[in-house]
XYZ file of C-alpha atoms in Angstrom:
349
model
C 1.404 37.164 57.214
C 4.739 35.106 55.602
C 3.207 32.148 56.662
C -0.224 32.715 55.530
C 1.009 33.277 52.129
C 3.518 30.248 52.243
C 0.512 28.072 52.823
C -1.778 29.858 50.311
C 1.139 28.631 47.569
C 1.214 25.575 49.218
C -2.115 24.912 48.584
C -2.194 26.247 45.284
C 0.675 24.072 43.993
C -1.168 21.221 45.252
C -4.231 22.295 43.197
C -2.279 22.067 39.992
C -2.671 19.117 37.947
C 0.015 16.727 37.915
C 0.771 13.885 36.114
C 3.423 11.063 35.512
C 4.447 9.466 32.073
C 5.713 6.229 31.666
C 7.660 7.150 28.852
C 8.276 10.435 26.649
C 9.879 8.458 23.787
C 8.607 5.649 21.824
C 10.692 3.874 19.310
C 8.690 1.561 17.163
C 11.579 0.073 15.250
C 11.103 -1.057 11.841
C 7.770 -0.926 10.505
C 6.215 -2.693 6.991
C 3.875 -1.838 4.662
C -0.038 -2.268 5.944
C 1.190 -3.980 9.077
C 0.366 -2.332 12.155
C 2.426 -1.989 15.184
C 1.468 -0.687 18.630
C 2.853 0.602 21.667
C 1.594 1.777 25.045
C 2.545 4.947 27.260
C 0.465 5.052 30.651
C -0.739 8.415 32.238
C -0.998 8.649 35.808
C -2.356 11.500 37.954
C -0.197 12.075 40.816
C -1.835 15.160 42.102
C -4.724 15.651 44.468
C -6.925 16.993 42.066
C -9.094 15.185 39.241
C -7.087 16.172 35.931
C -8.455 16.695 32.211
C -5.734 16.073 29.565
C -5.727 16.155 25.522
C -3.369 15.185 22.658
C -3.416 18.697 20.756
C -1.945 19.719 17.625
C 1.376 21.565 17.334
C 1.330 25.008 16.306
C 0.212 25.900 12.667
C -1.064 22.442 12.387
C -4.281 21.179 12.073
C -3.907 17.428 12.340
C -3.178 15.972 15.790
C -0.414 13.982 14.193
C 1.390 12.407 11.057
C -1.518 10.460 9.273
C 0.692 7.275 9.814
C 0.129 7.629 13.555
C -3.273 7.282 16.012
C -3.469 7.986 19.333
C -6.359 6.479 21.199
C -8.067 7.810 23.447
C -6.754 11.418 22.486
C -8.243 12.760 25.575
C -9.498 11.499 29.042
C -10.237 12.366 32.631
C -8.436 10.936 35.598
C -9.087 10.943 39.328
C -6.095 11.276 41.649
C -4.200 8.409 41.915
C -6.002 6.732 38.749
C -4.157 5.736 35.460
C -4.635 5.255 31.748
C -3.285 3.724 29.235
C -2.757 5.430 25.755
C -2.233 3.134 22.381
C -0.019 4.364 19.974
C -0.505 2.539 16.556
C 1.249 3.253 13.238
C -0.254 1.846 10.033
C 1.611 2.796 6.792
C -1.214 2.545 4.125
C -0.506 3.173 0.346
C -1.591 6.670 0.655
C 1.130 7.491 3.499
C 3.730 5.079 1.461
C 3.318 7.281 -1.726
C 4.979 10.120 0.367
C 7.824 7.798 1.644
C 10.893 7.577 -0.469
C 12.502 3.992 0.296
C 13.849 3.177 3.942
C 12.802 6.536 5.814
C 12.730 7.497 9.541
C 9.551 8.610 10.494
C 9.245 10.918 13.551
C 6.485 12.829 15.473
C 6.249 14.992 18.574
C 3.037 14.776 20.501
C 1.833 17.703 22.492
C -0.035 16.197 25.306
C -2.007 19.436 27.139
C -3.088 19.285 30.792
C -6.124 21.616 31.542
C -5.007 24.323 33.453
C -1.673 22.805 33.684
C 1.538 22.519 31.881
C 2.353 20.831 28.282
C 4.043 17.274 28.052
C 5.891 16.327 24.744
C 6.180 12.517 23.672
C 8.516 11.564 20.695
C 7.629 8.835 18.533
C 9.831 7.181 16.154
C 10.029 4.590 13.669
C 12.027 3.180 10.504
C 9.681 2.217 7.584
C 11.092 -0.840 5.448
C 10.686 0.047 1.640
C 8.310 -2.209 -0.045
C 7.106 -3.057 -3.728
C 3.902 -2.328 -2.247
C 2.782 1.188 -1.962
C 5.701 2.070 -4.602
C 6.088 3.631 -8.094
C 5.966 0.959 -10.317
C 7.776 3.066 -13.006
C 10.582 3.743 -10.402
C 10.672 -0.017 -9.647
C 10.971 -0.883 -13.335
C 13.794 1.621 -13.823
C 15.517 0.550 -10.674
C 15.477 -3.241 -11.372
C 16.569 -2.510 -14.778
C 19.702 -0.835 -13.576
C 20.104 -3.711 -11.165
C 20.543 -6.159 -14.055
C 22.432 -3.710 -16.146
C 24.895 -3.685 -13.109
C 25.164 -7.498 -13.710
C 25.366 -7.591 -17.131
C 22.341 -10.045 -16.782
C 24.375 -12.564 -15.235
C 22.527 -15.569 -13.864
C 24.759 -15.615 -11.063
C 24.066 -12.736 -9.690
C 20.336 -11.732 -11.097
C 17.659 -14.208 -10.232
C 15.916 -15.283 -13.102
C 12.613 -13.791 -11.877
C 14.314 -10.483 -12.009
C 15.506 -10.766 -15.674
C 12.446 -12.042 -17.088
C 10.646 -9.031 -15.397
C 13.135 -6.625 -16.681
C 12.621 -8.385 -20.318
C 8.878 -7.912 -19.723
C 9.066 -4.403 -18.919
C 7.112 -5.084 -15.401
C 8.339 -5.257 -11.792
C 9.275 -8.268 -10.730
C 7.013 -8.464 -7.704
C 4.384 -7.998 -10.618
C 5.762 -10.767 -12.357
C 6.746 -13.461 -9.772
C 3.110 -13.474 -8.242
C 1.221 -13.598 -11.351
C 3.640 -16.192 -12.829
C 3.173 -18.249 -9.685
C -0.732 -18.165 -10.615
C -0.431 -18.807 -13.856
C 1.628 -21.645 -13.153
C -0.180 -23.311 -10.414
C -3.578 -21.694 -9.514
C -5.830 -19.803 -11.302
C -8.223 -22.605 -11.717
C -7.749 -23.347 -8.127
C -9.151 -19.632 -7.147
C -12.142 -19.213 -5.493
C -13.465 -15.826 -5.366
C -15.705 -16.529 -2.344
C -12.820 -17.852 -0.274
C -11.571 -15.346 2.833
C -8.438 -13.687 2.756
C -6.244 -13.463 5.821
C -4.079 -10.742 6.663
C -1.308 -12.950 7.617
C -1.007 -14.482 4.462
C -0.550 -11.177 2.751
C 2.190 -10.291 5.249
C 4.128 -13.859 4.141
C 3.541 -12.908 0.470
C 4.679 -9.326 0.925
C 7.580 -10.291 2.794
C 8.288 -12.802 0.453
C 8.002 -10.548 -2.940
C 10.319 -7.984 -0.768
C 13.251 -10.351 0.445
C 12.922 -13.078 -2.584
C 12.244 -15.790 0.107
C 10.721 -18.229 -0.405
C 11.139 -18.197 -4.022
C 8.084 -20.498 -4.487
C 5.334 -18.335 -3.467
C 3.012 -21.270 -2.614
C 5.504 -22.232 0.241
C 4.561 -18.835 1.725
C 0.921 -18.912 1.168
C -1.116 -21.953 0.261
C -4.141 -20.273 -0.835
C -4.524 -19.238 -4.522
C -7.231 -16.578 -3.400
C -4.968 -15.187 -0.954
C -2.383 -14.875 -3.662
C -4.666 -13.192 -6.192
C -5.948 -11.247 -3.613
C -2.451 -9.812 -2.724
C -1.897 -9.214 -6.325
C -4.835 -7.171 -7.041
C -3.737 -5.222 -3.461
C -0.170 -4.588 -5.179
C -1.543 -3.455 -8.332
C -3.978 -1.100 -6.498
C -1.009 0.356 -4.024
C 1.004 1.454 -6.599
C 1.303 5.173 -6.898
C 0.588 5.408 -10.370
C -2.403 3.780 -12.377
C -1.831 1.684 -15.200
C -4.013 3.667 -17.270
C -2.622 7.079 -17.420
C -5.278 9.458 -16.192
C -4.657 12.000 -18.993
C -5.994 9.078 -21.566
C -8.418 7.524 -19.537
C -11.318 9.601 -21.294
C -9.986 8.554 -24.831
C -10.014 4.723 -23.714
C -13.644 5.109 -22.774
C -14.556 6.509 -25.726
C -12.561 3.797 -27.665
C -14.179 0.990 -25.387
C -16.365 -0.963 -27.994
C -13.476 -1.158 -30.646
C -10.535 -3.373 -30.373
C -8.550 -1.248 -32.979
C -9.349 1.572 -31.162
C -8.695 0.572 -27.671
C -5.073 -0.643 -28.859
C -4.673 2.859 -30.689
C -4.981 4.308 -26.934
C -2.668 1.840 -25.446
C -0.098 2.621 -28.366
C -0.284 6.327 -26.511
C 0.465 5.198 -22.869
C 4.029 5.926 -21.566
C 6.212 2.574 -22.391
C 5.877 1.620 -18.557
C 2.269 1.945 -18.521
C 1.958 0.332 -21.931
C 4.169 -2.596 -20.565
C 2.262 -3.069 -17.378
C -1.005 -3.195 -19.242
C -0.083 -5.349 -21.762
C 1.423 -7.800 -19.397
C -1.637 -7.420 -16.615
C -4.275 -7.910 -19.655
C -2.368 -11.309 -20.526
C -2.878 -12.384 -16.913
C -6.785 -11.573 -17.055
C -7.060 -13.199 -20.096
C -5.332 -16.437 -18.513
C -7.820 -15.715 -15.736
C -11.016 -15.983 -17.509
C -9.631 -18.588 -19.813
C -8.773 -20.933 -16.686
C -11.392 -19.955 -14.137
C -14.921 -20.376 -14.799
C -16.207 -17.626 -12.352
C -13.632 -15.093 -13.246
C -16.140 -13.132 -15.133
C -17.438 -12.127 -11.461
C -14.162 -10.234 -10.947
C -14.037 -8.024 -14.263
C -15.661 -4.852 -13.060
C -13.410 -4.820 -10.103
C -10.490 -5.247 -12.337
C -11.458 -2.559 -14.594
C -11.739 -0.160 -11.662
C -8.273 -1.049 -10.720
C -6.502 -0.480 -13.835
C -8.226 3.026 -14.198
C -7.698 3.613 -10.559
C -11.409 4.920 -9.896
C -13.606 3.731 -7.073
C -15.925 0.497 -7.829
C -19.447 2.516 -8.361
C -17.897 5.556 -9.542
C -19.458 7.104 -12.870
C -18.216 5.614 -15.774
C -18.045 1.994 -14.524
C -19.642 0.114 -17.077
C -17.690 1.890 -19.909
C -14.406 1.038 -17.720
C -15.986 -2.700 -17.631
C -16.264 -2.664 -21.791
C -12.983 -1.536 -22.213
C -11.588 -4.155 -20.161
C -13.760 -6.837 -21.678
C -12.884 -5.582 -25.329
C -8.773 -5.723 -24.420
C -9.028 -9.066 -22.941
C -11.310 -10.676 -26.044
C -8.783 -9.268 -28.274
C -5.989 -10.414 -26.372
C -7.688 -14.008 -26.145
C -8.097 -13.951 -30.168
C -4.748 -13.349 -30.916
C -3.832 -16.896 -29.517
C -6.631 -18.171 -32.217
C -6.388 -16.287 -34.875
C -3.057 -15.839 -36.800
C -4.092 -13.316 -39.338
C -5.236 -10.654 -36.408
C -1.698 -11.488 -34.508
C 0.041 -8.329 -35.785
C -2.412 -6.115 -34.359
C -1.241 -6.988 -30.872
C 2.155 -8.089 -31.288
C 3.667 -4.802 -32.604
C 2.671 -3.994 -28.870
C 4.687 -6.884 -27.515
C 7.869 -5.686 -28.979
C 7.590 -2.775 -26.943
C 8.268 -5.282 -23.948
C 11.944 -5.060 -24.217
C 12.304 -1.058 -24.894
C 12.808 0.313 -21.269
């Protein structure tokens, strides 16, 4: 009888699903904004019966894992002796970056459940490297102001681009890429050109590290630089036009004086960003004959609204009114006071 019981136990144990994990801890090391990183783990069926497995959400959670991590495939079946490769991918997009404060360790515990078997746990970790992309332009402005204050605007310690950006009241990254385009490439931008992700990575690195100083050494394509500039503006946590004032701006869209009266009500950081960006768009329209094709996209960006969303024509009208008014400043001296009173705010942080 005892022998029969032992034999029954042995067969029952053999029937239990059993697997072998190639690793239970996955360290991605450094990860960067909008630059995917992948790792793999292997699951092998070491038992004598076919198995089913799935990655399940932890208790009190709906999602399988944090939004910055994806698991492919999330479930599968394996015959005895068979193996399956699981791909783990990390991608920090703007929505994820908005929830991260500076350089931050990311961690997750994946729960691997065997059907009619035990649970396994896989620990995933990574270190996010802070970027101007996906950050708050308000925080960047004040952080960079403190940097220059600490060095007392000494050119030996503060890059000229940082000092100029602080004086303009915009982040250094915004200043560097827009000035590079204005000095070297506005008329060269062909809006039908493709934009390579590798060029975005090179420009992001250059903006975040300060090297190379000449951005066209990092990227030869004027369109890729323009596209990266719009990506930077889009990635900021705040919209250039504050949500609380957007309806007022739309109502004022047809009148230049009413438009700038609305801009006067912006927080100083938003106002400086708006004035600087409108100046860039004005130069773009001036030097590039096909730039008008970009106006709806740019209008949607400064309002942080999806293209085609309700009110798109009014957003476009507001942008066109402000840009045309900005261009008139350089042509018509008597009207200069309307806009230069705003320019005076550029050094107020």
